[in-house]
Amino acid sequence: MQIFRAVVEAGSFAGGARKLDLSNAMVSKQVARLEGELGVRLLTRTTRRLQLTAEGERYLQGAGRLLDELHELEASLGEQRGEIRGRLRLSAPLDFGVRELMPALQAFEEAHPAVELEVVLEDRRVDPLAEDFDLVVRIGELEDSSLIARPLMSMPIHLYGAPDYLARHGEPEHPRDLGQHRCLHYSLQRGGAGWHFLVNGRLERVRFRPVLTCNNGRALIEAAARGMGLVLKPSFLGEPEVRRGRLVRLLEAYAPPPMQVHLLYAERRLMPARLRVLVDALLSHFQASPTGGEP
């Protein structure tokens, strides 16, 4: 079962073999043996890729549940002796994970060295249930009603520009002035090129035509610091450059509400102790510094 799942996750026999530190021949032999015992074909093999059969899909789901339950049982036996051990798979947005999450995980790992963490950093909305994540950090609105959501922090948002840019183009006095400025757009933002500001107590969207579009927030902050345009980003990205004198905040009177950051995880009949301890550790860490880099 473990070999079969590793092959499917890796997309090849060679990849599964590397993951489990086994030979290609051993992996191929064990999958063939499994198919022989079951009397069905689980995988179709081509020169380019492996593909699950309908029986393979069904077996992978059932085998995955059994393996997860087995791992939970093994870990729980150790946890009963006061040991926190086992594997946790965590997903978070890239920039937030690098700058904000890693310090918290360092403290957790130092306290619980027997826990194996797999951290996946990417800027997309993952499905914790379908993609086998124990814990997901979600920034922004929540849509996963079947998941437990724990508030982690409020993340202030500011408009930033470089002193050099402002000397050349002037400083916007109102959000509507942004139509006359060079704006930098985060391509993974929902709803296209536009920013929200609080105008007369109401949230209004200001649209613009970006001069630069990028899928990485840190790169956009760097572009803004180099005078390429204005950018609306979380304070944990912008404030370090403000302290260095490379950026200044703009339109503070119209700053949008902070974005909310949550921890998401599936409801379980018996929550593993290692996951509970990790959730508590992250909540404690961010409550001690809840404003995402604000001075």
PDB file of C-alpha atoms in Angstrom:
ATOM      1  CA  MET A   1       0.000   0.000   0.000  1.00  0.00           C
ATOM      2  CA  GLN A   2       2.743   2.455   0.935  1.00  0.00           C
ATOM      3  CA  ILE A   3       4.700   1.711  -2.217  1.00  0.00           C
ATOM      4  CA  PHE A   4       1.611   2.009  -4.421  1.00  0.00           C
ATOM      5  CA  ARG A   5       0.662   5.372  -2.901  1.00  0.00           C
ATOM      6  CA  ALA A   6       4.223   6.673  -3.226  1.00  0.00           C
ATOM      7  CA  VAL A   7       4.307   5.711  -6.917  1.00  0.00           C
ATOM      8  CA  VAL A   8       1.018   7.484  -7.589  1.00  0.00           C
ATOM      9  CA  GLU A   9       2.058  10.622  -5.683  1.00  0.00           C
ATOM     10  CA  ALA A  10       5.412  10.754  -7.481  1.00  0.00           C
ATOM     11  CA  GLY A  11       3.873  10.013 -10.887  1.00  0.00           C
ATOM     12  CA  SER A  12       6.405   7.309 -11.713  1.00  0.00           C
ATOM     13  CA  PHE A  13       8.009   4.129 -10.398  1.00  0.00           C
ATOM     14  CA  ALA A  14      11.387   5.860 -10.287  1.00  0.00           C
ATOM     15  CA  GLY A  15       9.973   8.763  -8.296  1.00  0.00           C
ATOM     16  CA  GLY A  16       8.284   6.421  -5.842  1.00  0.00           C
ATOM     17  CA  ALA A  17      11.505   4.469  -5.463  1.00  0.00           C
ATOM     18  CA  ARG A  18      13.455   7.647  -4.655  1.00  0.00           C
ATOM     19  CA  LYS A  19      10.838   8.736  -2.146  1.00  0.00           C
ATOM     20  CA  LEU A  20      11.024   5.413  -0.282  1.00  0.00           C
ATOM     21  CA  ASP A  21      14.751   4.828  -0.831  1.00  0.00           C
ATOM     22  CA  LEU A  22      14.104   1.555  -2.656  1.00  0.00           C
ATOM     23  CA  SER A  23      15.282   0.190  -5.966  1.00  0.00           C
ATOM     24  CA  ASN A  24      13.150   0.658  -9.097  1.00  0.00           C
ATOM     25  CA  ALA A  25      12.976  -3.119  -9.470  1.00  0.00           C
ATOM     26  CA  MET A  26      11.653  -3.596  -5.940  1.00  0.00           C
ATOM     27  CA  VAL A  27       8.975  -0.937  -6.399  1.00  0.00           C
ATOM     28  CA  SER A  28       7.829  -2.366  -9.725  1.00  0.00           C
ATOM     29  CA  LYS A  29       7.786  -5.884  -8.295  1.00  0.00           C
ATOM     30  CA  GLN A  30       5.695  -4.886  -5.272  1.00  0.00           C
ATOM     31  CA  VAL A  31       3.105  -3.022  -7.351  1.00  0.00           C
ATOM     32  CA  ALA A  32       2.837  -5.999  -9.713  1.00  0.00           C
ATOM     33  CA  ARG A  33       2.469  -8.286  -6.692  1.00  0.00           C
ATOM     34  CA  LEU A  34      -0.293  -6.091  -5.298  1.00  0.00           C
ATOM     35  CA  GLU A  35      -2.171  -6.170  -8.608  1.00  0.00           C
ATOM     36  CA  GLY A  36      -1.767  -9.956  -8.723  1.00  0.00           C
ATOM     37  CA  GLU A  37      -3.171 -10.401  -5.230  1.00  0.00           C
ATOM     38  CA  LEU A  38      -6.113  -8.113  -5.960  1.00  0.00           C
ATOM     39  CA  GLY A  39      -6.733  -9.585  -9.392  1.00  0.00           C
ATOM     40  CA  VAL A  40      -7.173  -6.150 -11.003  1.00  0.00           C
ATOM     41  CA  ARG A  41      -4.983  -3.671 -12.824  1.00  0.00           C
ATOM     42  CA  LEU A  42      -4.387  -0.556 -10.732  1.00  0.00           C
ATOM     43  CA  LEU A  43      -2.171   1.406 -13.119  1.00  0.00           C
ATOM     44  CA  THR A  44      -1.888   1.736 -16.867  1.00  0.00           C
ATOM     45  CA  ARG A  45       1.700   2.240 -17.909  1.00  0.00           C
ATOM     46  CA  THR A  46       2.794   4.226 -20.961  1.00  0.00           C
ATOM     47  CA  THR A  47       6.220   5.427 -22.024  1.00  0.00           C
ATOM     48  CA  ARG A  48       5.378   8.906 -20.732  1.00  0.00           C
ATOM     49  CA  ARG A  49       3.311   8.527 -17.586  1.00  0.00           C
ATOM     50  CA  LEU A  50       1.297   6.375 -15.237  1.00  0.00           C
ATOM     51  CA  GLN A  51      -2.467   6.596 -15.043  1.00  0.00           C
ATOM     52  CA  LEU A  52      -4.793   5.165 -12.427  1.00  0.00           C
ATOM     53  CA  THR A  53      -7.508   2.799 -13.573  1.00  0.00           C
ATOM     54  CA  ALA A  54     -10.986   3.097 -12.060  1.00  0.00           C
ATOM     55  CA  GLU A  55     -10.057   0.240  -9.712  1.00  0.00           C
ATOM     56  CA  GLY A  56      -6.801   2.010  -8.916  1.00  0.00           C
ATOM     57  CA  GLU A  57      -8.643   5.194  -7.976  1.00  0.00           C
ATOM     58  CA  ARG A  58     -10.916   3.288  -5.621  1.00  0.00           C
ATOM     59  CA  TYR A  59      -8.056   1.329  -4.087  1.00  0.00           C
ATOM     60  CA  LEU A  60      -5.933   4.458  -3.603  1.00  0.00           C
ATOM     61  CA  GLN A  61      -8.715   6.170  -1.641  1.00  0.00           C
ATOM     62  CA  GLY A  62      -9.327   3.154   0.591  1.00  0.00           C
ATOM     63  CA  ALA A  63      -5.662   2.330   1.058  1.00  0.00           C
ATOM     64  CA  GLY A  64      -4.888   5.954   1.835  1.00  0.00           C
ATOM     65  CA  ARG A  65      -7.454   5.994   4.629  1.00  0.00           C
ATOM     66  CA  LEU A  66      -6.083   2.767   6.090  1.00  0.00           C
ATOM     67  CA  LEU A  67      -2.489   3.999   5.970  1.00  0.00           C
ATOM     68  CA  ASP A  68      -3.441   7.302   7.570  1.00  0.00           C
ATOM     69  CA  GLU A  69      -5.302   5.473  10.339  1.00  0.00           C
ATOM     70  CA  LEU A  70      -2.303   3.204  10.880  1.00  0.00           C
ATOM     71  CA  HIS A  71       0.046   6.190  11.131  1.00  0.00           C
ATOM     72  CA  GLU A  72      -2.376   7.889  13.520  1.00  0.00           C
ATOM     73  CA  LEU A  73      -2.489   4.761  15.683  1.00  0.00           C
ATOM     74  CA  GLU A  74       1.290   4.474  15.808  1.00  0.00           C
ATOM     75  CA  ALA A  75       1.653   8.155  16.673  1.00  0.00           C
ATOM     76  CA  SER A  76      -1.092   8.046  19.310  1.00  0.00           C
ATOM     77  CA  LEU A  77       0.679   5.228  21.150  1.00  0.00           C
ATOM     78  CA  GLY A  78       3.725   7.444  21.484  1.00  0.00           C
ATOM     79  CA  GLU A  79       1.602  10.442  22.417  1.00  0.00           C
ATOM     80  CA  GLN A  80       0.096   8.448  25.286  1.00  0.00           C
ATOM     81  CA  ARG A  81       3.610   8.248  26.701  1.00  0.00           C
ATOM     82  CA  GLY A  82       3.928  12.017  26.457  1.00  0.00           C
ATOM     83  CA  GLU A  83       5.789  11.949  23.124  1.00  0.00           C
ATOM     84  CA  ILE A  84       4.691  14.296  20.333  1.00  0.00           C
ATOM     85  CA  ARG A  85       5.742  12.633  17.096  1.00  0.00           C
ATOM     86  CA  GLY A  86       4.550  11.877  13.586  1.00  0.00           C
ATOM     87  CA  ARG A  87       4.165  13.743  10.306  1.00  0.00           C
ATOM     88  CA  LEU A  88       2.242  16.950   9.562  1.00  0.00           C
ATOM     89  CA  ARG A  89       1.648  18.463   6.139  1.00  0.00           C
ATOM     90  CA  LEU A  90       1.151  22.231   6.062  1.00  0.00           C
ATOM     91  CA  SER A  91       0.256  24.660   3.244  1.00  0.00           C
ATOM     92  CA  ALA A  92       0.738  28.448   3.293  1.00  0.00           C
ATOM     93  CA  PRO A  93       1.102  31.369   0.850  1.00  0.00           C
ATOM     94  CA  LEU A  94       4.668  31.804  -0.342  1.00  0.00           C
ATOM     95  CA  ASP A  95       5.677  35.225   1.009  1.00  0.00           C
ATOM     96  CA  PHE A  96       3.799  34.799   4.277  1.00  0.00           C
ATOM     97  CA  GLY A  97       5.332  31.366   4.763  1.00  0.00           C
ATOM     98  CA  VAL A  98       8.882  32.558   4.202  1.00  0.00           C
ATOM     99  CA  ARG A  99       8.766  35.692   6.337  1.00  0.00           C
ATOM    100  CA  GLU A 100       6.115  35.071   8.995  1.00  0.00           C
ATOM    101  CA  LEU A 101       5.575  31.329   9.326  1.00  0.00           C
ATOM    102  CA  MET A 102       9.133  30.014   9.431  1.00  0.00           C
ATOM    103  CA  PRO A 103      10.065  31.716  12.759  1.00  0.00           C
ATOM    104  CA  ALA A 104       7.009  30.123  14.378  1.00  0.00           C
ATOM    105  CA  LEU A 105       7.835  26.706  12.916  1.00  0.00           C
ATOM    106  CA  GLN A 106      11.434  27.001  14.103  1.00  0.00           C
ATOM    107  CA  ALA A 107      10.229  27.416  17.678  1.00  0.00           C
ATOM    108  CA  PHE A 108       7.812  24.509  17.285  1.00  0.00           C
ATOM    109  CA  GLU A 109      10.485  22.183  15.872  1.00  0.00           C
ATOM    110  CA  GLU A 110      12.895  23.046  18.659  1.00  0.00           C
ATOM    111  CA  ALA A 111      10.217  22.088  21.195  1.00  0.00           C
ATOM    112  CA  HIS A 112       9.051  18.956  19.325  1.00  0.00           C
ATOM    113  CA  PRO A 113      11.968  17.521  17.312  1.00  0.00           C
ATOM    114  CA  ALA A 114      10.207  14.171  16.732  1.00  0.00           C
ATOM    115  CA  VAL A 115       7.499  15.820  14.581  1.00  0.00           C
ATOM    116  CA  GLU A 116       8.232  15.739  10.848  1.00  0.00           C
ATOM    117  CA  LEU A 117       6.913  18.825   9.062  1.00  0.00           C
ATOM    118  CA  GLU A 118       6.291  19.022   5.323  1.00  0.00           C
ATOM    119  CA  VAL A 119       5.636  22.640   4.361  1.00  0.00           C
ATOM    120  CA  VAL A 120       4.306  23.519   0.898  1.00  0.00           C
ATOM    121  CA  LEU A 121       4.497  27.234   0.046  1.00  0.00           C
ATOM    122  CA  GLU A 122       2.530  28.375  -2.995  1.00  0.00           C
ATOM    123  CA  ASP A 123       0.082  31.132  -3.813  1.00  0.00           C
ATOM    124  CA  ARG A 124      -3.088  29.199  -4.565  1.00  0.00           C
ATOM    125  CA  ARG A 125      -6.161  28.073  -2.651  1.00  0.00           C
ATOM    126  CA  VAL A 126      -5.460  24.453  -1.820  1.00  0.00           C
ATOM    127  CA  ASP A 127      -8.128  21.946  -0.832  1.00  0.00           C
ATOM    128  CA  PRO A 128      -6.965  20.454   2.501  1.00  0.00           C
ATOM    129  CA  LEU A 129      -9.171  17.379   2.181  1.00  0.00           C
ATOM    130  CA  ALA A 130      -8.441  16.518  -1.448  1.00  0.00           C
ATOM    131  CA  GLU A 131      -4.715  17.304  -1.194  1.00  0.00           C
ATOM    132  CA  ASP A 132      -4.028  15.657   2.155  1.00  0.00           C
ATOM    133  CA  PHE A 133      -2.982  18.737   4.121  1.00  0.00           C
ATOM    134  CA  ASP A 134      -3.290  18.634   7.895  1.00  0.00           C
ATOM    135  CA  LEU A 135      -3.239  22.414   8.216  1.00  0.00           C
ATOM    136  CA  VAL A 136      -3.688  25.334   5.795  1.00  0.00           C
ATOM    137  CA  VAL A 137      -2.941  29.028   6.297  1.00  0.00           C
ATOM    138  CA  ARG A 138      -5.574  31.049   4.413  1.00  0.00           C
ATOM    139  CA  ILE A 139      -5.374  34.805   3.818  1.00  0.00           C
ATOM    140  CA  GLY A 140      -8.589  36.616   2.943  1.00  0.00           C
ATOM    141  CA  GLU A 141     -12.173  35.476   2.682  1.00  0.00           C
ATOM    142  CA  LEU A 142     -13.191  31.976   3.760  1.00  0.00           C
ATOM    143  CA  GLU A 143     -15.216  29.646   1.582  1.00  0.00           C
ATOM    144  CA  ASP A 144     -14.539  26.231   3.152  1.00  0.00           C
ATOM    145  CA  SER A 145     -17.561  25.875   5.419  1.00  0.00           C
ATOM    146  CA  SER A 146     -16.765  22.206   6.149  1.00  0.00           C
ATOM    147  CA  LEU A 147     -13.417  23.126   7.719  1.00  0.00           C
ATOM    148  CA  ILE A 148     -12.612  24.412  11.182  1.00  0.00           C
ATOM    149  CA  ALA A 149     -11.267  27.984  10.953  1.00  0.00           C
ATOM    150  CA  ARG A 150      -9.163  29.511  13.737  1.00  0.00           C
ATOM    151  CA  PRO A 151      -8.315  33.251  13.493  1.00  0.00           C
ATOM    152  CA  LEU A 152      -4.539  33.617  13.404  1.00  0.00           C
ATOM    153  CA  MET A 153      -3.928  37.344  12.910  1.00  0.00           C
ATOM    154  CA  SER A 154      -5.093  40.568  11.273  1.00  0.00           C
ATOM    155  CA  MET A 155      -2.778  41.692   8.476  1.00  0.00           C
ATOM    156  CA  PRO A 156      -2.690  45.459   7.800  1.00  0.00           C
ATOM    157  CA  ILE A 157      -2.624  46.575   4.162  1.00  0.00           C
ATOM    158  CA  HIS A 158      -0.943  49.766   2.942  1.00  0.00           C
ATOM    159  CA  LEU A 159      -0.250  51.599  -0.294  1.00  0.00           C
ATOM    160  CA  TYR A 160       3.493  52.037  -0.759  1.00  0.00           C
ATOM    161  CA  GLY A 161       5.670  54.172  -3.009  1.00  0.00           C
ATOM    162  CA  ALA A 162       9.344  55.078  -3.182  1.00  0.00           C
ATOM    163  CA  PRO A 163      10.552  58.626  -2.389  1.00  0.00           C
ATOM    164  CA  ASP A 164      12.220  58.720  -5.799  1.00  0.00           C
ATOM    165  CA  TYR A 165       8.945  57.807  -7.546  1.00  0.00           C
ATOM    166  CA  LEU A 166       7.024  60.466  -5.576  1.00  0.00           C
ATOM    167  CA  ALA A 167       9.632  63.112  -6.463  1.00  0.00           C
ATOM    168  CA  ARG A 168       9.042  62.367 -10.151  1.00  0.00           C
ATOM    169  CA  HIS A 169       5.285  61.738 -10.217  1.00  0.00           C
ATOM    170  CA  GLY A 170       3.898  63.454  -7.131  1.00  0.00           C
ATOM    171  CA  GLU A 171       1.958  61.948  -4.247  1.00  0.00           C
ATOM    172  CA  PRO A 172      -1.687  60.839  -4.693  1.00  0.00           C
ATOM    173  CA  GLU A 173      -4.053  62.720  -2.382  1.00  0.00           C
ATOM    174  CA  HIS A 174      -7.156  60.603  -3.030  1.00  0.00           C
ATOM    175  CA  PRO A 175      -7.683  57.029  -4.315  1.00  0.00           C
ATOM    176  CA  ARG A 176      -9.171  58.411  -7.544  1.00  0.00           C
ATOM    177  CA  ASP A 177      -5.762  59.964  -8.278  1.00  0.00           C
ATOM    178  CA  LEU A 178      -4.329  56.476  -8.835  1.00  0.00           C
ATOM    179  CA  GLY A 179      -5.629  56.528 -12.403  1.00  0.00           C
ATOM    180  CA  GLN A 180      -2.822  59.007 -13.113  1.00  0.00           C
ATOM    181  CA  HIS A 181      -0.129  56.894 -11.479  1.00  0.00           C
ATOM    182  CA  ARG A 182       1.940  53.870 -12.380  1.00  0.00           C
ATOM    183  CA  CYS A 183       0.486  50.917 -10.440  1.00  0.00           C
ATOM    184  CA  LEU A 184       1.952  47.457  -9.847  1.00  0.00           C
ATOM    185  CA  HIS A 185      -0.487  44.546  -9.912  1.00  0.00           C
ATOM    186  CA  TYR A 186      -0.421  41.171  -8.147  1.00  0.00           C
ATOM    187  CA  SER A 187      -1.601  38.778 -10.842  1.00  0.00           C
ATOM    188  CA  LEU A 188      -3.062  36.182  -8.434  1.00  0.00           C
ATOM    189  CA  GLN A 189      -5.414  38.744  -6.908  1.00  0.00           C
ATOM    190  CA  ARG A 190      -9.038  37.933  -7.562  1.00  0.00           C
ATOM    191  CA  GLY A 191     -11.174  40.346  -9.560  1.00  0.00           C
ATOM    192  CA  GLY A 192      -8.528  41.825 -11.837  1.00  0.00           C
ATOM    193  CA  ALA A 193      -6.472  44.994 -11.491  1.00  0.00           C
ATOM    194  CA  GLY A 194      -8.044  47.117  -8.768  1.00  0.00           C
ATOM    195  CA  TRP A 195      -7.622  48.088  -5.121  1.00  0.00           C
ATOM    196  CA  HIS A 196     -10.122  48.740  -2.336  1.00  0.00           C
ATOM    197  CA  PHE A 197      -9.995  51.851  -0.137  1.00  0.00           C
ATOM    198  CA  LEU A 198     -12.217  53.264   2.597  1.00  0.00           C
ATOM    199  CA  VAL A 199     -13.829  56.434   1.233  1.00  0.00           C
ATOM    200  CA  ASN A 200     -16.336  58.238   3.486  1.00  0.00           C
ATOM    201  CA  GLY A 201     -16.696  55.079   5.571  1.00  0.00           C
ATOM    202  CA  ARG A 202     -17.487  52.887   2.574  1.00  0.00           C
ATOM    203  CA  LEU A 203     -15.242  50.405   0.802  1.00  0.00           C
ATOM    204  CA  GLU A 204     -14.719  51.499  -2.803  1.00  0.00           C
ATOM    205  CA  ARG A 205     -12.820  49.753  -5.566  1.00  0.00           C
ATOM    206  CA  VAL A 206     -10.395  51.754  -7.682  1.00  0.00           C
ATOM    207  CA  ARG A 207      -9.491  50.162 -10.994  1.00  0.00           C
ATOM    208  CA  PHE A 208      -6.292  50.852 -12.901  1.00  0.00           C
ATOM    209  CA  ARG A 209      -4.217  49.681 -15.841  1.00  0.00           C
ATOM    210  CA  PRO A 210      -1.035  48.160 -14.377  1.00  0.00           C
ATOM    211  CA  VAL A 211       2.381  48.988 -15.770  1.00  0.00           C
ATOM    212  CA  LEU A 212       3.770  45.790 -14.243  1.00  0.00           C
ATOM    213  CA  THR A 213       2.034  42.542 -13.322  1.00  0.00           C
ATOM    214  CA  CYS A 214       3.735  39.844 -11.266  1.00  0.00           C
ATOM    215  CA  ASN A 215       2.692  36.726  -9.352  1.00  0.00           C
ATOM    216  CA  ASN A 216       5.013  37.362  -6.379  1.00  0.00           C
ATOM    217  CA  GLY A 217       4.404  39.976  -3.696  1.00  0.00           C
ATOM    218  CA  ARG A 218       8.033  40.310  -2.639  1.00  0.00           C
ATOM    219  CA  ALA A 219       9.036  41.074  -6.232  1.00  0.00           C
ATOM    220  CA  LEU A 220       6.363  43.780  -6.431  1.00  0.00           C
ATOM    221  CA  ILE A 221       7.646  45.383  -3.222  1.00  0.00           C
ATOM    222  CA  GLU A 222      11.149  45.403  -4.699  1.00  0.00           C
ATOM    223  CA  ALA A 223       9.828  46.965  -7.914  1.00  0.00           C
ATOM    224  CA  ALA A 224       8.077  49.672  -5.905  1.00  0.00           C
ATOM    225  CA  ALA A 225      11.215  50.321  -3.822  1.00  0.00           C
ATOM    226  CA  ARG A 226      13.121  50.817  -7.083  1.00  0.00           C
ATOM    227  CA  GLY A 227      10.682  53.542  -8.118  1.00  0.00           C
ATOM    228  CA  MET A 228       8.798  51.561 -10.759  1.00  0.00           C
ATOM    229  CA  GLY A 229       5.351  52.384  -9.356  1.00  0.00           C
ATOM    230  CA  LEU A 230       2.917  52.164  -6.438  1.00  0.00           C
ATOM    231  CA  VAL A 231       1.845  48.914  -4.801  1.00  0.00           C
ATOM    232  CA  LEU A 232      -0.801  47.845  -2.271  1.00  0.00           C
ATOM    233  CA  LYS A 233       0.603  45.033  -0.131  1.00  0.00           C
ATOM    234  CA  PRO A 234       0.538  43.611   3.425  1.00  0.00           C
ATOM    235  CA  SER A 235       2.627  45.394   6.021  1.00  0.00           C
ATOM    236  CA  PHE A 236       4.847  42.375   6.679  1.00  0.00           C
ATOM    237  CA  LEU A 237       6.231  42.903   3.163  1.00  0.00           C
ATOM    238  CA  GLY A 238       6.240  46.701   3.024  1.00  0.00           C
ATOM    239  CA  GLU A 239       7.305  47.800   6.500  1.00  0.00           C
ATOM    240  CA  PRO A 240      10.886  46.471   6.337  1.00  0.00           C
ATOM    241  CA  GLU A 241      11.449  48.712   3.298  1.00  0.00           C
ATOM    242  CA  VAL A 242       9.780  51.649   5.088  1.00  0.00           C
ATOM    243  CA  ARG A 243      12.259  51.257   7.948  1.00  0.00           C
ATOM    244  CA  ARG A 244      15.102  51.228   5.414  1.00  0.00           C
ATOM    245  CA  GLY A 245      13.818  54.447   3.866  1.00  0.00           C
ATOM    246  CA  ARG A 246      13.110  52.822   0.498  1.00  0.00           C
ATOM    247  CA  LEU A 247       9.296  53.101   0.746  1.00  0.00           C
ATOM    248  CA  VAL A 248       6.726  55.347   2.393  1.00  0.00           C
ATOM    249  CA  ARG A 249       3.057  54.757   3.147  1.00  0.00           C
ATOM    250  CA  LEU A 250       0.492  56.621   1.078  1.00  0.00           C
ATOM    251  CA  LEU A 251      -3.238  57.434   1.387  1.00  0.00           C
ATOM    252  CA  GLU A 252      -3.279  56.389   5.042  1.00  0.00           C
ATOM    253  CA  ALA A 253      -6.603  58.181   5.583  1.00  0.00           C
ATOM    254  CA  TYR A 254      -8.156  55.752   3.083  1.00  0.00           C
ATOM    255  CA  ALA A 255      -6.328  52.561   4.102  1.00  0.00           C
ATOM    256  CA  PRO A 256      -8.444  49.415   3.552  1.00  0.00           C
ATOM    257  CA  PRO A 257      -9.421  47.137   6.457  1.00  0.00           C
ATOM    258  CA  PRO A 258      -6.818  44.553   7.481  1.00  0.00           C
ATOM    259  CA  MET A 259      -6.969  41.155   5.818  1.00  0.00           C
ATOM    260  CA  GLN A 260      -7.769  38.246   8.106  1.00  0.00           C
ATOM    261  CA  VAL A 261      -5.500  35.212   8.317  1.00  0.00           C
ATOM    262  CA  HIS A 262      -6.917  31.864   9.484  1.00  0.00           C
ATOM    263  CA  LEU A 263      -5.722  28.355  10.210  1.00  0.00           C
ATOM    264  CA  LEU A 264      -7.928  25.772   8.495  1.00  0.00           C
ATOM    265  CA  TYR A 265      -8.132  22.079   9.241  1.00  0.00           C
ATOM    266  CA  ALA A 266     -10.613  19.264   8.841  1.00  0.00           C
ATOM    267  CA  GLU A 267     -12.854  18.290  11.705  1.00  0.00           C
ATOM    268  CA  ARG A 268     -11.754  14.928  13.126  1.00  0.00           C
ATOM    269  CA  ARG A 269     -13.253  12.570  15.629  1.00  0.00           C
ATOM    270  CA  LEU A 270      -9.866  12.389  17.345  1.00  0.00           C
ATOM    271  CA  MET A 271      -7.507  15.256  16.613  1.00  0.00           C
ATOM    272  CA  PRO A 272      -3.854  14.097  16.680  1.00  0.00           C
ATOM    273  CA  ALA A 273      -1.927  15.593  19.567  1.00  0.00           C
ATOM    274  CA  ARG A 274       0.824  16.837  17.236  1.00  0.00           C
ATOM    275  CA  LEU A 275      -1.700  18.832  15.180  1.00  0.00           C
ATOM    276  CA  ARG A 276      -3.335  20.256  18.283  1.00  0.00           C
ATOM    277  CA  VAL A 277       0.061  21.264  19.668  1.00  0.00           C
ATOM    278  CA  LEU A 278       1.069  22.881  16.350  1.00  0.00           C
ATOM    279  CA  VAL A 279      -2.175  24.872  16.134  1.00  0.00           C
ATOM    280  CA  ASP A 280      -1.747  26.070  19.722  1.00  0.00           C
ATOM    281  CA  ALA A 281       1.893  26.993  19.072  1.00  0.00           C
ATOM    282  CA  LEU A 282       1.035  29.046  15.974  1.00  0.00           C
ATOM    283  CA  LEU A 283      -1.834  30.833  17.707  1.00  0.00           C
ATOM    284  CA  SER A 284       0.414  31.673  20.662  1.00  0.00           C
ATOM    285  CA  HIS A 285       3.232  32.903  18.396  1.00  0.00           C
ATOM    286  CA  PHE A 286       1.069  35.234  16.325  1.00  0.00           C
ATOM    287  CA  GLN A 287      -0.906  36.534  19.301  1.00  0.00           C
ATOM    288  CA  ALA A 288       2.406  37.726  20.675  1.00  0.00           C
ATOM    289  CA  SER A 289       3.019  39.642  17.402  1.00  0.00           C
ATOM    290  CA  PRO A 290      -0.419  40.037  15.824  1.00  0.00           C
ATOM    291  CA  THR A 291       0.037  42.911  13.381  1.00  0.00           C
ATOM    292  CA  GLY A 292       2.203  41.383  10.685  1.00  0.00           C
ATOM    293  CA  GLY A 293       5.277  43.604  10.790  1.00  0.00           C
ATOM    294  CA  GLU A 294       3.610  46.867  11.886  1.00  0.00           C
ATOM    295  CA  PRO A 295       6.071  49.084  13.764  1.00  0.00           C
TER     296      PRO A 295
END
